[in-house]
């Protein structure tokens, strides 16, 4: 065991979250500059596809046979083995994006300094906060005119509800960007704009007490402003506390510019220092320790039809404990079967590399002949436990779905159920009328297109989608205590149920949710569904 403890302890597995265009791809590319990339899993490619309009994108996905991918990327730096989980944005934002966060031990949040906290960041942050994983903030694009630093921190605190602790402090922005003050070193590090694609440039490090050199490099105005701000900061900012960072209550904040490669390596170094090794994970028999326990993993994503000719599915697993060796037999707990995982791969968008071994913290993809479901546990044959399930995330777009040819009801129901089982869509029914009317909910609107395309191509069923105006869905947490039929909602509220008969409520806006809670004392609503 000790022999692989070292391998596990040098792993760091994190997701990057941001709103599109904040600089996630650029930052990732710079990280790779510092380490030898072992496996580039579509990050660079992701950047290209992300820029395509929906129609182009669909073409690309069609060629690939519909794979709404989030990719994984592995690289080495300073003795660490780092796994970055990419969370796709733009049109391909989907429930998978959220599920990917379930496989990470920490998150890096990239914020555009001129935009502050944006919609997609907010959504992804909520999921990280639910898991209490450490969140590291990189405020990017300081080489462009930025919002006031205190305002930015305030926004993160108020909008996201997490305390902030700036590790460095920016000096100006845009054309007047002079660098950062490193609070730990107690030194100013001057901005050096380096060529794209090269390592960090030669910055000066100037001690705060060296006023002449500071003046020379910053100018009077910037120097005075820095001193004023630092005084305010010492009085106001939260103290750094590693425990608070690790429990997700405090986010260390870094300022930099990914494009000019300023502040990236500093960030990476601090991040690796502060982030945790693969974390123990909750199972029905208690916490499973990554090092003490033999191999175990859980499925967090299923991707269908990467290869159109074979209609295969790939199940993505996060290894939670021990060492995986391709020759060994494992147990699929939910299926009750002992088996060898078929074609274990390091996952990349298009290319796949067959793996012989992997460790806790790593992500592998295996060929799935249709037996795995999201949340399933894989462990050693002699063991039998189940990891805590992955929640169902609130869809934000809803449509009523009908098949055009009523004779094809059977194929329609089969197809839509299979696609739902893969987790690409969620299906609901009217609370009163039952199965005849199917309502589909999706996290990203592109999933409607994917559903239509797949039903036509794989199940030969043409459908009509009628989009509904609802944007919010809530699970009823205390459904045993509530008589759903008698709930008093707003006039725009709709009562539905999922396939297991759990009641849910659809709303057009936040206001209606508030009103409904007000009108029904004791009602508890949740944005996450527990399976
Ligand atoms: P994303 O993955 O979060 O969507 O963002 P991405 O890295 O693709 O960056 C979005 C745009 O912002 C890109 O410009 C990128 O060059 C730019 N950018 C990223 N970091 C910085 C930064 O620190 N400073 C400045 N000034 N710009 C930054 P683009 O014009 O859309 O693409 P490109 O043609 O430059 O590749």
Short mmCIF file of C-alpha atoms and ligand atoms in Angstrom, two decimals, residues 16-29 43 46-47 50-51 86 89-90 110 112 138-144 196 256-262, ligand 1:
data_model
loop_
_atom_site.label_atom_id
_atom_site.label_comp_id
_atom_site.label_asym_id
_atom_site.label_seq_id
_atom_site.Cartn_x
_atom_site.Cartn_y
_atom_site.Cartn_z
CA UNK A 16 -12.01 25.19 -13.43
CA UNK A 17 -15.22 27.15 -13.26
CA UNK A 18 -16.00 30.42 -14.96
CA UNK A 19 -18.37 32.27 -17.18
CA UNK A 20 -17.50 31.93 -20.88
CA UNK A 21 -14.73 34.29 -22.00
CA UNK A 22 -13.34 34.98 -18.52
CA UNK A 23 -10.13 33.25 -19.61
CA UNK A 24 -10.44 29.67 -18.44
CA UNK A 25 -8.88 28.22 -21.58
CA UNK A 26 -6.06 30.75 -21.59
CA UNK A 27 -5.27 30.08 -17.93
CA UNK A 28 -5.31 26.32 -18.50
CA UNK A 29 -2.93 26.68 -21.41
CA UNK A 43 -8.64 21.78 -23.88
CA UNK A 46 -12.41 22.84 -26.64
CA UNK A 47 -11.38 26.39 -27.23
CA UNK A 50 -16.43 26.77 -28.03
CA UNK A 51 -16.26 29.60 -30.50
CA UNK A 86 -12.82 21.22 -17.73
CA UNK A 89 -19.52 26.55 -21.18
CA UNK A 90 -21.35 28.30 -23.98
CA UNK A 110 -11.78 32.47 -12.94
CA UNK A 112 -13.01 38.63 -15.51
CA UNK A 138 -8.16 34.01 -10.00
CA UNK A 139 -9.22 37.50 -11.03
CA UNK A 140 -8.09 37.71 -14.61
CA UNK A 141 -7.49 40.31 -17.30
CA UNK A 142 -5.83 42.88 -15.02
CA UNK A 143 -4.06 44.16 -18.14
CA UNK A 144 -7.46 45.57 -19.12
CA UNK A 196 2.15 34.78 -25.67
CA UNK A 256 -3.24 38.41 -12.69
CA UNK A 257 -3.43 38.30 -16.42
CA UNK A 258 -3.51 34.89 -18.03
CA UNK A 259 -2.95 36.24 -21.51
CA UNK A 260 0.27 38.03 -20.66
CA UNK A 261 1.18 35.20 -18.33
CA UNK A 262 1.46 37.39 -15.26
P1 LIG B 1 -12.89 30.94 -21.72
O1 LIG B 1 -12.14 29.68 -21.93
O2 LIG B 1 -13.13 31.26 -20.29
O3 LIG B 1 -14.13 31.06 -22.54
O4 LIG B 1 -11.98 32.17 -22.21
P2 LIG B 1 -10.68 32.19 -23.12
O5 LIG B 1 -9.51 31.70 -22.38
O6 LIG B 1 -10.99 31.57 -24.43
O7 LIG B 1 -10.51 33.75 -23.27
C1 LIG B 1 -11.50 34.58 -23.85
C2 LIG B 1 -10.85 35.80 -24.49
O8 LIG B 1 -10.21 36.58 -23.49
C3 LIG B 1 -9.77 35.45 -25.49
O9 LIG B 1 -9.75 36.47 -26.47
C4 LIG B 1 -8.50 35.56 -24.67
O10 LIG B 1 -7.37 35.81 -25.46
C5 LIG B 1 -8.84 36.73 -23.79
N1 LIG B 1 -8.08 36.73 -22.53
C6 LIG B 1 -7.89 35.71 -21.67
N2 LIG B 1 -7.14 36.09 -20.61
C7 LIG B 1 -6.85 37.41 -20.81
C8 LIG B 1 -6.09 38.38 -20.09
O11 LIG B 1 -5.53 38.11 -19.02
N3 LIG B 1 -6.04 39.62 -20.62
C9 LIG B 1 -6.66 39.95 -21.78
N4 LIG B 1 -6.52 41.21 -22.22
N5 LIG B 1 -7.36 39.07 -22.50
C10 LIG B 1 -7.46 37.81 -22.03
P3 LIG B 1 -10.37 36.30 -27.91
O12 LIG B 1 -10.07 37.53 -28.66
O13 LIG B 1 -11.79 35.87 -27.80
O14 LIG B 1 -9.60 35.07 -28.47
P4 LIG B 1 -8.16 34.98 -29.10
O15 LIG B 1 -8.40 35.30 -30.50
O16 LIG B 1 -7.29 35.95 -28.38
O17 LIG B 1 -7.76 33.56 -28.85
#
